[in-house]
CSV table of C-alpha atoms and ligand atoms in Angstrom, one decimal:
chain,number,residue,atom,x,y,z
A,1,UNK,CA,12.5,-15.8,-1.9
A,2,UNK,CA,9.4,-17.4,-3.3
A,3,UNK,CA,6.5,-16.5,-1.8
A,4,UNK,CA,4.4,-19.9,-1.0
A,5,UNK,CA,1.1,-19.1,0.4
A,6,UNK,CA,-0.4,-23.0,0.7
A,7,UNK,CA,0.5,-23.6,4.4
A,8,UNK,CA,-1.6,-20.1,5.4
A,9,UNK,CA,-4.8,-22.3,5.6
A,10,UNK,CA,-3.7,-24.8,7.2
A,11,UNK,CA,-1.7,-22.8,10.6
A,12,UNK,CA,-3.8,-22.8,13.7
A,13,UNK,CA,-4.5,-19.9,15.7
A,14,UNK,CA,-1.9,-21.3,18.4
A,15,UNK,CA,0.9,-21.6,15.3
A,16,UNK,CA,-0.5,-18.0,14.8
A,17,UNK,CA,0.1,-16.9,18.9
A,18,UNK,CA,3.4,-18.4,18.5
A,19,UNK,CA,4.5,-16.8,14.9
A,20,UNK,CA,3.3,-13.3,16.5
A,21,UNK,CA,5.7,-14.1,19.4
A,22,UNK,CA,8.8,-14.9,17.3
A,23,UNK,CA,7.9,-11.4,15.6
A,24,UNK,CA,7.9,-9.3,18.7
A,25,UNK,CA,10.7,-11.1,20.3
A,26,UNK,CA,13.2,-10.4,17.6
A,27,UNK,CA,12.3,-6.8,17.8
A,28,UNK,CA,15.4,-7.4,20.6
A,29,UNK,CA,16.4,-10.7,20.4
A,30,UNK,CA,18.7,-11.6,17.9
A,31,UNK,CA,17.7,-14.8,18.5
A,32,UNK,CA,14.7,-16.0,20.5
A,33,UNK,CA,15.2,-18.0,22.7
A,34,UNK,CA,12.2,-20.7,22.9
A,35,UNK,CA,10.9,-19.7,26.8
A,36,UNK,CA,10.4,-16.1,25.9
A,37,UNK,CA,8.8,-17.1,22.8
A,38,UNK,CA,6.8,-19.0,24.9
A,39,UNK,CA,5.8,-16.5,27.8
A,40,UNK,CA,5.2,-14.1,25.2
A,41,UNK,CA,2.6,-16.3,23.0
A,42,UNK,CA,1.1,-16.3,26.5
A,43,UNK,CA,0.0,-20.3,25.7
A,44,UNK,CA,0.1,-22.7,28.6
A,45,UNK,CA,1.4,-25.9,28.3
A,46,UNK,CA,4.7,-26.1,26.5
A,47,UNK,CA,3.9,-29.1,24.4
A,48,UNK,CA,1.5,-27.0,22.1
A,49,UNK,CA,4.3,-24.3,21.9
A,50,UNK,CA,6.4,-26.7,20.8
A,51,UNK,CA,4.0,-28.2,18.4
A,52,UNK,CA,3.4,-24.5,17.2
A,53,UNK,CA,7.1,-24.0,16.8
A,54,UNK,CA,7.7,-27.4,15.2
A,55,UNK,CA,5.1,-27.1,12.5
A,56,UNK,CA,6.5,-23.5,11.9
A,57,UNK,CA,9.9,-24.3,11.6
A,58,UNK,CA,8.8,-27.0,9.0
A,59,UNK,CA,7.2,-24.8,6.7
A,60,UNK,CA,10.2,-21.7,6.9
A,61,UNK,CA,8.6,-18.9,8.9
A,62,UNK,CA,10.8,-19.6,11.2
A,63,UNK,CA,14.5,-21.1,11.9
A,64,UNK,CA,16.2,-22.5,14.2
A,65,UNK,CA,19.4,-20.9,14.3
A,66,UNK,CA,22.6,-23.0,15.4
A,67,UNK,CA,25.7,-21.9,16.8
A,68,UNK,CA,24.0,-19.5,19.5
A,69,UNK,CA,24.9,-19.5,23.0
A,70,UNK,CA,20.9,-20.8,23.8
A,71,UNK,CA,18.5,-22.7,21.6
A,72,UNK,CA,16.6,-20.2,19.5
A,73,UNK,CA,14.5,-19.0,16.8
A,74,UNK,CA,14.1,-16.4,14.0
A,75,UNK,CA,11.7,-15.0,11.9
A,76,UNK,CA,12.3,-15.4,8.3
A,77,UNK,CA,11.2,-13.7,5.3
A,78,UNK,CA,8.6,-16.3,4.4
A,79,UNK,CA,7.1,-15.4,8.3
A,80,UNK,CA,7.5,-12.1,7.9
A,81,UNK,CA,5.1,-12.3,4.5
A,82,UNK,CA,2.6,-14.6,6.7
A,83,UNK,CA,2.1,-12.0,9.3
A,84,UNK,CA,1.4,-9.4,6.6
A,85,UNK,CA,-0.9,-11.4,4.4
A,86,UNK,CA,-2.9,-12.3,7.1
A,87,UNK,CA,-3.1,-8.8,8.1
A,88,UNK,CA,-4.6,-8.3,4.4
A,89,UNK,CA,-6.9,-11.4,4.8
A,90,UNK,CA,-8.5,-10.0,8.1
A,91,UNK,CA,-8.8,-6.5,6.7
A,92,UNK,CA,-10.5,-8.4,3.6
A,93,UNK,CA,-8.1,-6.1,1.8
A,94,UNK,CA,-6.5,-9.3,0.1
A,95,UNK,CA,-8.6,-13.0,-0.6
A,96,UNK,CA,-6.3,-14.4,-3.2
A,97,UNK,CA,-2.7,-14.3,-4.4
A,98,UNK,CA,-1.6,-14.5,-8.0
A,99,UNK,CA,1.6,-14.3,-10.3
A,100,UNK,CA,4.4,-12.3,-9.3
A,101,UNK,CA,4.9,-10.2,-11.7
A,102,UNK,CA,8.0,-8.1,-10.8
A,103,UNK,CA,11.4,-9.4,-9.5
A,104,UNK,CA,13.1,-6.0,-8.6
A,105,UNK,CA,16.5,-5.7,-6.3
A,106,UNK,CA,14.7,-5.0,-3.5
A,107,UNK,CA,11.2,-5.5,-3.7
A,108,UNK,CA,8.7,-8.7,-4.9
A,109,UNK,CA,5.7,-7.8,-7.2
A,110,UNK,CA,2.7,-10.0,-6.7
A,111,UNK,CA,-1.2,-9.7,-8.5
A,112,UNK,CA,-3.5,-10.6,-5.9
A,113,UNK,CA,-7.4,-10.1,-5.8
A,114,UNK,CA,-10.1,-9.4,-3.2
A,115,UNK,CA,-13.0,-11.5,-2.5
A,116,UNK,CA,-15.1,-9.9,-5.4
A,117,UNK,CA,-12.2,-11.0,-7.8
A,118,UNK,CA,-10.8,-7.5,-8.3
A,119,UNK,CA,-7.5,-7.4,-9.1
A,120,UNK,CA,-4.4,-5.4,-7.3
A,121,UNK,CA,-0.4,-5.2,-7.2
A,122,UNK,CA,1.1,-6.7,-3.5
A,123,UNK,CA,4.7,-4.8,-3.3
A,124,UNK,CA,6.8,-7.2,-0.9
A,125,UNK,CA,9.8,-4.6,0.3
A,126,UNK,CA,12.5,-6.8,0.7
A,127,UNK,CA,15.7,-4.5,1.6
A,128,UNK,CA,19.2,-5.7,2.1
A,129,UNK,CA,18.4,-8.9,0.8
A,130,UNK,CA,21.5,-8.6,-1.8
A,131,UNK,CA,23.9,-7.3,0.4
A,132,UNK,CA,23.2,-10.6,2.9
A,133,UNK,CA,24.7,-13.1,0.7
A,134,UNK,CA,28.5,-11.0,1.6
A,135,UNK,CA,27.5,-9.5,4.5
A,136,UNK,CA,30.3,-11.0,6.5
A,137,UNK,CA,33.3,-10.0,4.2
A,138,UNK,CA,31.0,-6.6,4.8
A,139,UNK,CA,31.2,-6.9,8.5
A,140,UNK,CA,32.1,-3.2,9.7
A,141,UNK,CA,29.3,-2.0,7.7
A,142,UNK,CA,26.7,-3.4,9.4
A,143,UNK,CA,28.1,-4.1,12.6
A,144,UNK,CA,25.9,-1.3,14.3
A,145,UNK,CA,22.7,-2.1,12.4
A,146,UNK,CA,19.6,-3.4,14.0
A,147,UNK,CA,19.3,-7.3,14.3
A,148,UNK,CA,16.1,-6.9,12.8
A,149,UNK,CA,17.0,-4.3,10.4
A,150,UNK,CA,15.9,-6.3,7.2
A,151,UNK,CA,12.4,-6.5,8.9
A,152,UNK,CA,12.2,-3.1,10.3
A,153,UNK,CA,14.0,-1.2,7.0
A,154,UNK,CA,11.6,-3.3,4.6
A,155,UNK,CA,8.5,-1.6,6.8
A,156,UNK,CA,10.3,1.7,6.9
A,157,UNK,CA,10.0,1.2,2.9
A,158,UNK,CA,6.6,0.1,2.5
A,159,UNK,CA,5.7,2.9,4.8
A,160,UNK,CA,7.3,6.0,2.5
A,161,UNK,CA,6.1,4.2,-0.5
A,162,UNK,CA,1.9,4.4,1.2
A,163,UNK,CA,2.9,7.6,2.3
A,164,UNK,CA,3.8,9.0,-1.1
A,165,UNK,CA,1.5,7.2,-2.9
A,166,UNK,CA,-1.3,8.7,-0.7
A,167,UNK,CA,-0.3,12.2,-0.8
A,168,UNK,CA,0.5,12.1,-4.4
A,169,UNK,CA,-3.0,10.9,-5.4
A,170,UNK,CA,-5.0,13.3,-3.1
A,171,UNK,CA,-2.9,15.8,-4.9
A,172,UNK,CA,-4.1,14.7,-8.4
A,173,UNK,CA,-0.6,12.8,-9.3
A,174,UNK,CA,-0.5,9.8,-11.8
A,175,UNK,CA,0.2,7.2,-9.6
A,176,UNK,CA,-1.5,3.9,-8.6
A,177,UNK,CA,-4.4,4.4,-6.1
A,178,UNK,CA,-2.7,3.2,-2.7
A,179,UNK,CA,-5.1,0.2,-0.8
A,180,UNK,CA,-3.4,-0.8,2.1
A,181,UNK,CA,-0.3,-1.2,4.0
A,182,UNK,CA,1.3,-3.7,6.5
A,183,UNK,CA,4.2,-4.7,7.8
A,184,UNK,CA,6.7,-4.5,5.0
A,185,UNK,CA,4.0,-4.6,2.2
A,186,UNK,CA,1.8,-2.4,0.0
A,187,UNK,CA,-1.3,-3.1,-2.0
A,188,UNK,CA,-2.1,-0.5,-4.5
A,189,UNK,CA,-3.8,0.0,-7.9
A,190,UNK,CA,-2.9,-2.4,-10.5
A,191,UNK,CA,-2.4,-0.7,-13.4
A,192,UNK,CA,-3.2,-1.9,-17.2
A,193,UNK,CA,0.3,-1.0,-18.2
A,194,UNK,CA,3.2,-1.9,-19.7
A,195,UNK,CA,6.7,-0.2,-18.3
A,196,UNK,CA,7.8,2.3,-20.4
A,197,UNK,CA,11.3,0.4,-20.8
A,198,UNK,CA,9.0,-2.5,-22.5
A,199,UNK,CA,7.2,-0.2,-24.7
A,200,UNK,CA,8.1,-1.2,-28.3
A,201,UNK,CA,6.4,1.8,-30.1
A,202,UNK,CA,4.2,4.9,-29.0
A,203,UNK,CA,1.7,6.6,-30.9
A,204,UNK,CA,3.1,9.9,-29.9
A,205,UNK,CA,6.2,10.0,-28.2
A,206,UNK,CA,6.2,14.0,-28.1
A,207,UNK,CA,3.0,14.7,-26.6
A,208,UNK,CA,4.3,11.5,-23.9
A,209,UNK,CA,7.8,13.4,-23.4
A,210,UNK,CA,6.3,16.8,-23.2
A,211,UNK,CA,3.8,15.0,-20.8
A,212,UNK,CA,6.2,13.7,-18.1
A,213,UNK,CA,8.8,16.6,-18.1
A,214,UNK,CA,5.6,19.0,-17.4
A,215,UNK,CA,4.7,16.0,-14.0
A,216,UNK,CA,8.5,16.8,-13.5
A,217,UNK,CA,8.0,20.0,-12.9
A,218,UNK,CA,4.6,19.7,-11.1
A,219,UNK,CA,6.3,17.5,-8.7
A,220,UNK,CA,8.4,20.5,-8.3
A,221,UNK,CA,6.1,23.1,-7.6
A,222,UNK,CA,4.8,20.9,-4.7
A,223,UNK,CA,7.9,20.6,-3.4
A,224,UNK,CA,8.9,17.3,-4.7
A,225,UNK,CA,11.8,15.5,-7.0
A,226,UNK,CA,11.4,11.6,-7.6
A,227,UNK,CA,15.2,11.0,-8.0
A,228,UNK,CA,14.7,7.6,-9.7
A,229,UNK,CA,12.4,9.3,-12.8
A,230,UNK,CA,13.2,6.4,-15.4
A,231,UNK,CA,12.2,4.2,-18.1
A,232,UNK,CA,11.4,1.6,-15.2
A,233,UNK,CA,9.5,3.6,-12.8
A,234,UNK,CA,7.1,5.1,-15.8
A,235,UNK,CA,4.2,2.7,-16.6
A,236,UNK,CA,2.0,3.7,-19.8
A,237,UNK,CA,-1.1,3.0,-20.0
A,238,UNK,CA,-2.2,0.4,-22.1
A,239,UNK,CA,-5.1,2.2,-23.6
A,240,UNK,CA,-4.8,5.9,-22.8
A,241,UNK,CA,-1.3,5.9,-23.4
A,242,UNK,CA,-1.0,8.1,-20.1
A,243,UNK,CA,2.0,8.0,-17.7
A,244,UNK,CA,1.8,6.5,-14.5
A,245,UNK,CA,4.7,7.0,-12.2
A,246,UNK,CA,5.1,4.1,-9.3
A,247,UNK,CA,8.0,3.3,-7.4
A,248,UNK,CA,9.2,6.2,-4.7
A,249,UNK,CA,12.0,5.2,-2.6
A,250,UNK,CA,14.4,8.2,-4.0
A,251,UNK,CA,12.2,11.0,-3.6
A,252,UNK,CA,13.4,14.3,-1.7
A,253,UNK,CA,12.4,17.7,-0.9
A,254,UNK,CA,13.6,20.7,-3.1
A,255,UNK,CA,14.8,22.0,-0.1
A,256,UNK,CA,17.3,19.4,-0.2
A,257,UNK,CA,21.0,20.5,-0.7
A,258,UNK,CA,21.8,18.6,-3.9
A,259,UNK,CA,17.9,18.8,-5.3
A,260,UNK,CA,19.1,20.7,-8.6
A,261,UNK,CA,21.3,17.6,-9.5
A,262,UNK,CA,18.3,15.3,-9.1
A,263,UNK,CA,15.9,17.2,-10.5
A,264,UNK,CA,18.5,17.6,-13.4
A,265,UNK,CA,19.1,13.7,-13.9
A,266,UNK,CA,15.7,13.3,-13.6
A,267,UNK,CA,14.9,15.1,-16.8
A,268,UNK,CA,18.6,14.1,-18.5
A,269,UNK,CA,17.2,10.2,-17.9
A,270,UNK,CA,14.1,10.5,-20.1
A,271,UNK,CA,15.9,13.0,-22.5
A,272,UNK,CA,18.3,10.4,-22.8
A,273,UNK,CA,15.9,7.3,-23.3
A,274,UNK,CA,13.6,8.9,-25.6
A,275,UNK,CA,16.5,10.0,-27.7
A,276,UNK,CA,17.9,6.5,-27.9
A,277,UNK,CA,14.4,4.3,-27.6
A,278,UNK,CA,12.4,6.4,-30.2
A,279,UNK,CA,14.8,8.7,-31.8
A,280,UNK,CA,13.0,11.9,-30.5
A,281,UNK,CA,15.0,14.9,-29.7
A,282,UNK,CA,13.0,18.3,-28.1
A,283,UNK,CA,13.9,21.5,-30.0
A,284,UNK,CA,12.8,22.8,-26.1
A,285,UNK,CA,15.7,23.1,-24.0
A,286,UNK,CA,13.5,21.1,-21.2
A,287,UNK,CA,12.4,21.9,-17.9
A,288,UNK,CA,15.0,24.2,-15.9
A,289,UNK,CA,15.4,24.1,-12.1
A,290,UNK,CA,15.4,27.9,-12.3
A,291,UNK,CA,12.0,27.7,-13.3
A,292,UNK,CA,10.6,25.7,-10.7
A,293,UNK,CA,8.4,27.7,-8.8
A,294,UNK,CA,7.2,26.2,-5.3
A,295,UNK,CA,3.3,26.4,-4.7
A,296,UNK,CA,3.0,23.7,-2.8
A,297,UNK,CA,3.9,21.7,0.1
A,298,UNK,CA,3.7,18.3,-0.3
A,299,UNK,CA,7.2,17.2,1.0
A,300,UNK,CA,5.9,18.5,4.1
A,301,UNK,CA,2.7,16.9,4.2
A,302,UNK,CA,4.1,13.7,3.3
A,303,UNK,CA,5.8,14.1,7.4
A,304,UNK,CA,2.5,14.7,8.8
A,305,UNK,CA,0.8,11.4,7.3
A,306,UNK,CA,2.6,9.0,9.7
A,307,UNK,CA,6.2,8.3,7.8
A,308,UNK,CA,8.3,10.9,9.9
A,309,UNK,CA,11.7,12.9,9.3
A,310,UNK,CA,13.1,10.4,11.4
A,311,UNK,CA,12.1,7.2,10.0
A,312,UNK,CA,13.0,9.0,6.4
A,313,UNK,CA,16.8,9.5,7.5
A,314,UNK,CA,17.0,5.9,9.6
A,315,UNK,CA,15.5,4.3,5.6
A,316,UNK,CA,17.9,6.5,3.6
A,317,UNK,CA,20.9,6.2,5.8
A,318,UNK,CA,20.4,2.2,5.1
A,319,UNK,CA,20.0,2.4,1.7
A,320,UNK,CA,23.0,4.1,1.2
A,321,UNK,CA,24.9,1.4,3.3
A,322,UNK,CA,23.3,-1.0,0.9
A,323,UNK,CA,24.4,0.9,-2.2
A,324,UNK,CA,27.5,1.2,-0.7
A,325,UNK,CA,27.9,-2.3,-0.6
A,326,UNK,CA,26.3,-3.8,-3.6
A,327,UNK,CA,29.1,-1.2,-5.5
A,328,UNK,CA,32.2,-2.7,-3.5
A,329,UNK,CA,30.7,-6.4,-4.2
A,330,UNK,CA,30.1,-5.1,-7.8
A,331,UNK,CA,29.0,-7.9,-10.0
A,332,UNK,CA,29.5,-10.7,-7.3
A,333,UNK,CA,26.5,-9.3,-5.4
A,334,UNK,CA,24.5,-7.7,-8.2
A,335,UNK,CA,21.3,-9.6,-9.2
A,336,UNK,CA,22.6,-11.9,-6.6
A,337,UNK,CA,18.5,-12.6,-4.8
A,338,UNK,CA,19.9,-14.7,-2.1
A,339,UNK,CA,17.8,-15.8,0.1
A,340,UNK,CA,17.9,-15.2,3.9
A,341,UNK,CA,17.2,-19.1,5.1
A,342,UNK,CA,20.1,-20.2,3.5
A,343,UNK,CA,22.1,-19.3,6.0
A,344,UNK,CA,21.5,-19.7,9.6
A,345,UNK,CA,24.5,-17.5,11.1
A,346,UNK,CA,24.4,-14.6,9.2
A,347,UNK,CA,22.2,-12.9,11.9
A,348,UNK,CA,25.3,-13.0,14.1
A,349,UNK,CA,26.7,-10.6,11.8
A,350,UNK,CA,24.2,-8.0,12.4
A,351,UNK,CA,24.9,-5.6,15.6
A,352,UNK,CA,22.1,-4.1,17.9
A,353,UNK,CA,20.7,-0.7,18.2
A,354,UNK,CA,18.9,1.4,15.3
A,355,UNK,CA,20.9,4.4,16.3
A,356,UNK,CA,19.9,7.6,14.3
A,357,UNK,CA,23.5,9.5,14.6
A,358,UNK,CA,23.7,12.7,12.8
A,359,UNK,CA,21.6,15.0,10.9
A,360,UNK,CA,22.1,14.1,7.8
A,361,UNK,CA,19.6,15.3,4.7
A,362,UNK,CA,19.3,12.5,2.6
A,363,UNK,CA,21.7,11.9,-0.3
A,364,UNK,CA,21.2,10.4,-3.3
A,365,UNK,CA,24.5,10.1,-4.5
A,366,UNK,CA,24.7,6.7,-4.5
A,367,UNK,CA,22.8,6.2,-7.9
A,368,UNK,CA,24.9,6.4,-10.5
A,369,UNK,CA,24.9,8.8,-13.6
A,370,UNK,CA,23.3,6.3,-15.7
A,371,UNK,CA,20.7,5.0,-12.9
A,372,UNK,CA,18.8,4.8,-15.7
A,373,UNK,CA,20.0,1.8,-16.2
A,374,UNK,CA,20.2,0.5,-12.4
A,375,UNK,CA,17.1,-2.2,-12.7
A,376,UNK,CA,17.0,-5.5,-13.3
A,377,UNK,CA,15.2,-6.6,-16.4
A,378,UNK,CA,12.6,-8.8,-15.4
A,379,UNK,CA,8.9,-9.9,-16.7
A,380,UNK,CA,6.7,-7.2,-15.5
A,381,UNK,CA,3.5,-7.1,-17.3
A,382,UNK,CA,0.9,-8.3,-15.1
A,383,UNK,CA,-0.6,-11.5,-16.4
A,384,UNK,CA,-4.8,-11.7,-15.9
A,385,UNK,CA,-4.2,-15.4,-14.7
A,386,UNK,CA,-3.7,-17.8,-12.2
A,387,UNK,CA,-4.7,-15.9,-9.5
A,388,UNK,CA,-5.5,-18.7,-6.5
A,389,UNK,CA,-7.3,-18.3,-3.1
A,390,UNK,CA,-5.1,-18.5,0.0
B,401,ATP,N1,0.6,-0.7,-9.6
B,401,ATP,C1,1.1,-1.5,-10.6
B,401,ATP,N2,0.4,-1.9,-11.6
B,401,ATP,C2,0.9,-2.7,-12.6
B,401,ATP,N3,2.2,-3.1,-12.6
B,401,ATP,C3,2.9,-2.7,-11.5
B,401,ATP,C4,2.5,-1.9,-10.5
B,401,ATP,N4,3.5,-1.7,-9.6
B,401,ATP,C5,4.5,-2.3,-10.1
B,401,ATP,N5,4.2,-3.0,-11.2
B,401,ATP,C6,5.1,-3.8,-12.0
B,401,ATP,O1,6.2,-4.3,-11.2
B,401,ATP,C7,7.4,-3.8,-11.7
B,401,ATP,C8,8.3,-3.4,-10.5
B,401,ATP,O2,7.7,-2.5,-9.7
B,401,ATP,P1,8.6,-1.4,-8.8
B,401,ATP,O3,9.4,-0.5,-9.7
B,401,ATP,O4,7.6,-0.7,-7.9
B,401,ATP,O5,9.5,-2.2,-7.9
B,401,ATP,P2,11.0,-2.7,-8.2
B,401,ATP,O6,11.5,-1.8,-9.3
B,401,ATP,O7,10.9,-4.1,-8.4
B,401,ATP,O8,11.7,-2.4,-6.9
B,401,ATP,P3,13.2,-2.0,-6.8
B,401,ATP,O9,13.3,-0.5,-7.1
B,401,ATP,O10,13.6,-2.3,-5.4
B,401,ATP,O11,14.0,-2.8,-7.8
B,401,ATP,C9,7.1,-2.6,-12.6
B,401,ATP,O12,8.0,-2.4,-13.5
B,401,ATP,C10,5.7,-3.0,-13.1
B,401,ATP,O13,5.9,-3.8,-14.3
């Protein structure tokens, strides 16, 4: 899913009224049907709604869906990324978008700037958007899932990442300073990097080992594990050489039942990649979960900054369904970016009601030993360029 920004200019605040209505009334509508998208854009006169709708449906923030009972609309990605940009626009947090620079499983990487021409990373959360193209041959998976759930998971997302990323930096982490947050996207910091995985040589690849397995352990002390500490989600500094660690939707408590496995594959992955990317082996056995010592409390704060326990269990419970799947589909659904307007009945597949039923801690067990080697490869340094106004 391509985000094309040239029709943002151009929508009227009517088109606006009317995409804001298609929003609210799939938070329980599967499909909306045109007079409540009506009575809820609270325009009179149904010939501009229908103009509004019309001129929306041409430009794919929203789609007509066939085959329902009643005549109907959806929101779609592309109207999902409209409502959030111009969120950013209005806040003046964004004035211009830019390359994408990032093409991850479940998330878009864009540079955008602000009206001064400073430049920042856009993070488009995009969950589930793999496991749509089989979703039906995965029908009793999702049955129970919210009709929205792509929308309202993608926000749960963006919403742990901004939390994380906030506490994290008060707390004097290396992570990207985090700008803003709507909907189901976050502007942060962009950082002069290149990934780790990328990195062809290193002046010192000791002092940067010793460096992150001591930010392993700091996260530890605060009561943290990132569960996903990997080649991918390590940028280094293009100048300083320094470690900056993005990307947070794995990260648990150490109070969490299997946290000594995670923090252990967490150090195992960069052992592992530093041994094989730069022949360097530590005469140090490495950091030891019996050493971690908790002075902290940062797992807790991260509750009390507006992304709950409750929201963390709906997201994680999700993600697992989604790992789940993507392993049964195996290679037919991996990489697979389909894109959600491709097919108009697939929301018939998804059930009603975001129902929280147990107490489950979040697990982690869907990542694989080698998760390490879970991302896709794509072009990730953040070209300087083409950044246009929207
Ligand atoms: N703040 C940033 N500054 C510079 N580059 C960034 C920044 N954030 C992300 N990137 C680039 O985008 C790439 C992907 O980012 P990230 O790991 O957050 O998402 P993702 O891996 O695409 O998501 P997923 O885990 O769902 O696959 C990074 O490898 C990095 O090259």
């Amino acid at each position: 899913m391509k985000l094309d920004t040239r029709a943002i200019r151009y929508l009227t605040a009517e088109d606006w009224r009317v995409l804001t209505a298609v929003e609210m009334g799939s938070k329980n509508h599967e499909v909306v049907p045109t007079p409540l998208i009506s009575q809820i854009s609270g325009l009179r006169g149904a010939s501009g709604v229908n103009r509004s709708i019309s001129n929306l449906a041409k430009v794919g923030l929203i789609a007509r869906v066939k085959n329902a009972k009643y005549d109907g609309y959806r929101l779609t990605y592309g109207g999902l990324d409209y409502l959030a940009l111009n969120t950013f626009i209005k806040r003046k947090s964004i004035y211009s978008i830019g390359n994408q620079v990032g093409v991850g499983k479940e998330s878009d990487i864009y540079v955008v700037a602000d009206e001064s021409g400073k430049q920042r990373i856009l993070k488009i959360h995009r969950l589930g958007r793999i496991s749509f193209r089989t979703v039906k041959a995965n029908r009793d998976y999702l049955r129970n899932r919210n009709a929205a759930s792509w929308m309202y998971m993608s926000r749960l997302a963006a919403m742990k990442e901004f939390a994380f990323m906030k506490v994290l930096k008060d707390n004097g982490f290396p992570v990207p300073t985090p700008i803003d947050q709507a909907r189901h996207c976050v502007l942060m910091e962009l950082i002069d990097s290149y990934p780790l995985r990328q990195v062809t040589s290193i002046a010192d690849p000791p002092k940067l080992y010793a460096d992150l397995m001591s930010l392993i352990m700091r996260f530890a002390s605060q009561g943290l594990i990132h569960g996903d500490f990997n080649e991918f989600n390590i940028l280094v500094h293009e100048e300083t050489q320094e470690p900056v660690v993005i990307d947070f939707p794995q990260m648990v408590s150490i109070d969490h039942p299997n946290a000594e496995e995670y923090f252990d594959r967490d150090v195992q992955c960069i052992k592992t990649f530093f041994a094989r990317k730069f022949g360097f082996e530590s005469e140090e056995e490495g950091p030891d979960w019996k050493d971690v010592k908790r002075t902290g409390k940062l797992d807790v704060e991260v509750e009390a900054s507006g992304f709950s326990k409750k929201q963390a269990k709906e997201l994680d419970k999700y993600l697992q369904q989604i790992a789940k799947l993507n392993e049964r589909d195996g290679d037919e659904a991996g990489g697979d970016v389909s894109d959600e307007n491709d097919d108009d009945q697939e929301e018939e597949d998804r059930g009603s009601g975001m129902e929280n039923e147990d107490d489950e801690q979040p697990d982690n067990s869907n990542l694989s030993e080698d998760s390490c080697e879970m991302k896709n490869e794509a072009e990730t340094r953040a070209p300087r360029s083409g950044v246009t106004s929207v």
